[in-house]
Coordinates of C-alpha atoms in Angstrom, one line a residue:
M1 CA 0.1 0.0 0.0
S2 CA 1.5 3.5 -1.0
E3 CA 2.3 6.0 1.3
G4 CA -0.7 8.3 2.0
E5 CA -3.2 5.7 0.6
Q6 CA -6.2 5.1 2.9
K7 CA -6.2 1.9 4.7
V8 CA -9.7 0.6 4.7
V9 CA -10.8 -2.6 6.6
C10 CA -14.3 -4.3 6.7
V11 CA -15.6 -5.8 10.0
T12 CA -19.1 -7.5 10.3
G13 CA -21.0 -7.9 13.3
A14 CA -18.8 -5.2 14.9
S15 CA -20.7 -4.9 18.1
G16 CA -19.9 -8.5 19.3
Y17 CA -17.4 -9.4 22.0
I18 CA -14.5 -10.3 19.7
A19 CA -15.4 -8.0 17.0
S20 CA -15.3 -5.0 19.1
W21 CA -11.8 -5.6 20.1
V22 CA -10.9 -6.2 16.5
V23 CA -12.5 -2.6 15.7
K24 CA -10.5 -1.2 18.6
L25 CA -7.2 -2.5 17.6
L26 CA -7.7 -1.6 13.9
L27 CA -8.4 2.1 14.8
E28 CA -5.3 2.2 17.0
R29 CA -3.3 1.1 14.0
G30 CA -4.8 3.9 11.9
Y31 CA -7.3 1.9 9.7
T32 CA -10.5 3.3 8.6
V33 CA -13.0 0.8 9.5
K34 CA -16.2 -0.1 7.6
A35 CA -18.2 -1.9 10.4
S36 CA -21.8 -3.5 10.2
V37 CA -24.1 -3.6 13.1
R38 CA -27.6 -5.0 13.3
D39 CA -29.1 -1.8 14.4
P40 CA -26.9 1.5 14.2
N41 CA -29.5 3.2 16.3
D42 CA -29.4 1.0 19.2
P43 CA -26.9 2.5 21.8
T44 CA -26.2 -0.9 23.4
K45 CA -24.7 -1.9 19.9
T46 CA -22.7 1.3 19.0
E47 CA -21.8 3.5 22.1
H48 CA -18.8 1.4 23.0
L49 CA -17.6 1.6 19.4
L50 CA -18.3 5.2 18.9
S51 CA -16.3 6.0 22.2
L52 CA -13.1 4.2 20.9
D53 CA -10.0 6.4 20.0
G54 CA -10.2 7.4 16.4
A55 CA -13.8 6.2 16.0
K56 CA -15.1 9.9 15.3
E57 CA -12.8 10.2 12.4
R58 CA -12.4 6.7 10.9
L59 CA -15.1 4.4 12.1
H60 CA -18.2 4.1 9.7
L61 CA -21.3 2.1 10.9
F62 CA -23.5 0.4 8.5
K63 CA -26.8 -1.4 9.1
A64 CA -26.5 -4.9 7.9
D65 CA -29.0 -8.0 8.0
L66 CA -28.0 -11.3 6.5
L67 CA -31.7 -11.7 5.5
V68 CA -31.8 -8.6 3.5
E69 CA -30.5 -8.7 0.0
G70 CA -27.9 -6.3 -0.9
A71 CA -27.4 -5.2 2.8
F72 CA -23.4 -5.8 2.6
D73 CA -23.0 -4.0 -0.7
A74 CA -21.4 -1.2 1.0
F75 CA -18.4 -3.4 1.6
Q76 CA -18.0 -4.5 -1.8
T77 CA -16.3 -7.7 -1.0
L78 CA -16.5 -11.2 0.6
Y79 CA -15.5 -11.5 4.2
I80 CA -17.0 -12.8 7.6
V81 CA -15.1 -10.9 10.2
S82 CA -12.6 -8.9 8.4
S83 CA -11.3 -8.7 4.7
R84 CA -7.5 -8.9 4.1
R85 CA -5.8 -7.5 1.1
I86 CA -8.7 -7.0 -1.0
E87 CA -6.5 -6.3 -4.1
D88 CA -5.3 -10.1 -3.6
K89 CA -8.8 -11.4 -3.2
S90 CA -8.0 -12.5 0.4
C91 CA -10.4 -13.3 3.4
I92 CA -10.4 -14.0 7.1
I93 CA -13.0 -16.2 8.6
F94 CA -13.7 -16.6 12.5
S95 CA -14.2 -20.3 13.1
Y96 CA -13.9 -22.6 16.3
M97 CA -11.6 -25.0 17.8
F98 CA -14.2 -27.7 17.5
T99 CA -14.3 -27.6 13.6
V100 CA -10.5 -28.8 14.1
L101 CA -11.4 -31.4 16.6
N102 CA -14.0 -32.8 14.4
I103 CA -16.4 -33.9 17.1
P104 CA -19.8 -32.4 16.3
F105 CA -21.4 -35.2 14.1
L106 CA -20.5 -37.7 16.8
F107 CA -22.3 -35.9 19.5
Q108 CA -25.1 -34.5 17.3
L109 CA -24.3 -30.9 18.6
W110 CA -25.9 -29.2 15.7
Y111 CA -24.7 -25.7 16.1
M112 CA -21.1 -27.1 15.9
V113 CA -22.2 -29.1 12.9
S114 CA -23.3 -25.9 11.1
K115 CA -20.2 -24.2 11.8
T116 CA -18.0 -27.1 10.6
L117 CA -20.1 -27.3 7.5
A118 CA -20.0 -23.5 6.8
E119 CA -15.9 -23.7 7.0
E120 CA -16.0 -26.6 4.8
A121 CA -18.1 -24.6 2.3
A122 CA -15.7 -21.6 2.6
W123 CA -12.6 -23.7 1.9
K124 CA -14.3 -25.2 -1.1
F125 CA -15.5 -21.7 -2.5
A126 CA -11.9 -20.4 -1.7
K127 CA -10.3 -23.1 -3.7
E128 CA -12.8 -22.6 -6.8
N129 CA -12.3 -19.0 -7.0
R130 CA -8.5 -18.7 -5.9
I131 CA -9.0 -16.7 -2.8
D132 CA -6.3 -16.8 -0.2
L133 CA -8.2 -18.0 2.9
V134 CA -7.2 -17.8 6.5
T135 CA -9.3 -19.3 9.4
L136 CA -9.1 -18.6 13.1
H137 CA -10.1 -21.3 15.6
P138 CA -10.3 -20.1 19.3
G139 CA -11.7 -22.3 22.0
P140 CA -13.9 -20.8 24.6
V141 CA -13.1 -16.9 24.8
I142 CA -12.9 -15.1 27.9
G143 CA -11.3 -11.7 29.0
P144 CA -12.6 -8.2 29.5
L145 CA -15.7 -7.0 27.6
L146 CA -15.9 -3.7 25.6
Q147 CA -19.7 -4.0 24.9
P148 CA -22.3 -3.3 27.4
T149 CA -24.0 -6.8 27.0
I150 CA -22.7 -10.2 28.0
N151 CA -21.8 -13.0 25.5
F152 CA -22.3 -16.7 25.9
S153 CA -18.9 -17.8 27.1
V154 CA -18.6 -15.2 29.7
E155 CA -22.2 -15.5 30.8
A156 CA -21.6 -19.3 31.5
L157 CA -18.7 -18.1 33.8
L158 CA -20.9 -15.4 35.5
K159 CA -23.4 -17.9 36.5
D160 CA -20.8 -20.0 38.2
I161 CA -19.1 -17.2 40.1
T162 CA -22.4 -15.5 41.3
G163 CA -23.9 -18.9 42.4
T164 CA -26.8 -18.8 39.9
G165 CA -25.6 -21.6 37.9
A166 CA -25.4 -25.3 38.8
Q167 CA -23.7 -26.4 42.2
T168 CA -21.6 -29.0 40.3
F169 CA -19.4 -28.5 37.3
P170 CA -19.5 -30.9 33.9
N171 CA -16.7 -33.2 33.6
A172 CA -15.3 -31.2 30.6
V173 CA -12.1 -30.0 29.2
Y174 CA -11.7 -26.9 27.1
G175 CA -9.0 -25.0 25.3
F176 CA -9.3 -21.3 26.6
V177 CA -8.0 -18.1 25.0
D178 CA -8.2 -14.4 25.9
V179 CA -10.5 -12.1 23.7
R180 CA -7.6 -9.7 23.3
D181 CA -5.4 -12.5 21.8
V182 CA -8.3 -13.5 19.4
A183 CA -8.5 -10.0 18.2
Y184 CA -4.9 -9.3 17.8
S185 CA -4.8 -12.6 15.6
H186 CA -7.4 -11.2 13.4
V187 CA -5.5 -8.1 12.8
Q188 CA -2.1 -9.8 12.4
A189 CA -3.6 -12.2 9.9
F190 CA -4.7 -9.2 8.0
E191 CA -1.2 -7.7 8.0
V192 CA 1.3 -10.5 7.9
P193 CA 1.8 -11.5 4.2
S194 CA 2.7 -14.9 5.0
A195 CA -0.5 -15.7 6.9
S196 CA -2.4 -18.6 5.4
G197 CA -4.5 -21.6 6.3
R198 CA -5.9 -22.6 9.7
Y199 CA -4.7 -21.2 13.1
C200 CA -5.6 -22.8 16.4
L201 CA -5.8 -20.1 19.2
V202 CA -5.6 -21.7 22.6
E203 CA -3.5 -20.4 25.6
R204 CA -4.5 -23.3 28.0
V205 CA -6.3 -26.5 27.7
A206 CA -7.8 -27.0 31.1
H207 CA -10.3 -28.9 32.9
L208 CA -13.2 -26.9 34.5
I209 CA -12.0 -27.8 38.0
E210 CA -8.8 -26.1 37.3
A211 CA -10.5 -22.9 36.2
F212 CA -12.6 -23.1 39.4
K213 CA -9.5 -23.6 41.7
I214 CA -7.9 -20.5 40.1
L215 CA -11.0 -18.4 40.6
K216 CA -11.2 -19.5 44.2
E217 CA -7.5 -18.6 44.8
L218 CA -8.0 -15.2 43.3
Y219 CA -11.3 -14.6 45.0
P220 CA -11.8 -16.7 48.1
S221 CA -15.3 -15.4 48.8
L222 CA -16.6 -16.7 45.6
N223 CA -18.9 -19.7 46.0
V224 CA -17.8 -21.6 42.9
P225 CA -18.8 -25.2 42.3
E226 CA -16.3 -27.6 43.7
K227 CA -17.9 -31.2 42.8
C228 CA -18.1 -32.7 39.5
E229 CA -21.5 -33.7 38.2
D230 CA -20.4 -37.3 37.8
D231 CA -18.1 -39.9 39.6
N232 CA -16.2 -40.8 36.5
P233 CA -12.4 -40.1 36.2
L234 CA -11.8 -36.5 35.1
L235 CA -11.4 -36.3 31.3
P236 CA -7.8 -36.1 30.3
I237 CA -6.1 -32.9 29.2
Y238 CA -5.1 -32.6 25.5
Q239 CA -2.5 -30.5 23.9
V240 CA -2.9 -27.7 21.1
S241 CA 0.3 -26.3 19.5
K242 CA 0.9 -22.7 19.8
E243 CA 3.7 -22.5 17.1
K244 CA 1.5 -21.4 14.1
A245 CA -0.3 -18.7 16.1
K246 CA 3.1 -17.5 17.4
S247 CA 4.2 -17.2 13.8
L248 CA 1.5 -14.4 13.6
G249 CA 3.3 -12.6 16.6
V250 CA 0.8 -13.8 19.2
N251 CA 2.2 -14.0 22.8
F252 CA -0.7 -15.4 24.6
I253 CA -2.1 -14.0 27.8
P254 CA -1.9 -16.4 30.6
F255 CA -5.2 -18.2 31.6
E256 CA -5.0 -16.8 35.2
V257 CA -4.5 -13.3 33.9
S258 CA -7.6 -13.8 31.6
L259 CA -9.8 -15.2 34.4
K260 CA -9.1 -12.3 36.7
D261 CA -9.6 -9.6 33.9
T262 CA -13.0 -11.2 33.2
V263 CA -14.1 -11.1 36.8
E264 CA -12.8 -7.5 37.0
S265 CA -14.6 -6.4 33.9
L266 CA -17.9 -7.8 35.0
K267 CA -17.6 -6.2 38.2
E268 CA -16.9 -2.7 36.4
K269 CA -19.9 -3.1 34.2
G270 CA -22.2 -4.2 37.0
F271 CA -23.0 -7.6 36.2
F272 CA -22.5 -8.5 39.8
L273 CA -21.9 -6.4 43.0
M274 CA -20.9 -8.8 45.5
C275 CA -17.6 -7.9 47.6
L276 CA -14.7 -9.9 46.4
D277 CA -11.6 -10.6 48.3

């Protein structure tokens, strides 16, 4: 890109948990951001974006609905979360770790199945149309919120730390990652010319019992679940390589820091008001 040329990036679903951080990082790097939101007149979807540094000058919000034909014409390209090197016909797609683990069909988890099939279709389309495709695959995403509403993965954590969830925890293992690392990976995948293929984004693979132990150490007054819902042996921990993510320059935020920052963000936004040690 020549000196003085305007750097424009498109971001869809910009009011969401991860995409809000993507918008923040892009503005910080001097990009002009075209961002779609479902309702630009809803302050819960836009105020946190419009308050970002650089938003007044370089953030342009558009109303976009997947069910409305032509709603995304303002972007003039193909993308899911953000477009990359438009002149090279490139695209970044936000996916999930479970599409890599390939388990949805076995357990009939239909949301996961839909995401897996969508990614397969994207790779097929990219190959047929010679598009340089990048897919990012995080596990459950935690960390501070920019938006005033709460997302699914953090809501589940909130229920546990406020005592409104189950009194036992599932016998489950997850590959956790911080929202700031996921957003940074999007921007790096956009900027690093060698970025290609699939990127797994996981800082720590942990059983839920480990997550709750860390939270209890950080906040002794929390009444987090301490008993597994079944008497079976705890599921084993698997490993996810960080090497390819590191090639994007990602230095993962430690799991303990992500957990603490999630709780502090929830407190700051008033999602719970209990006194924490």
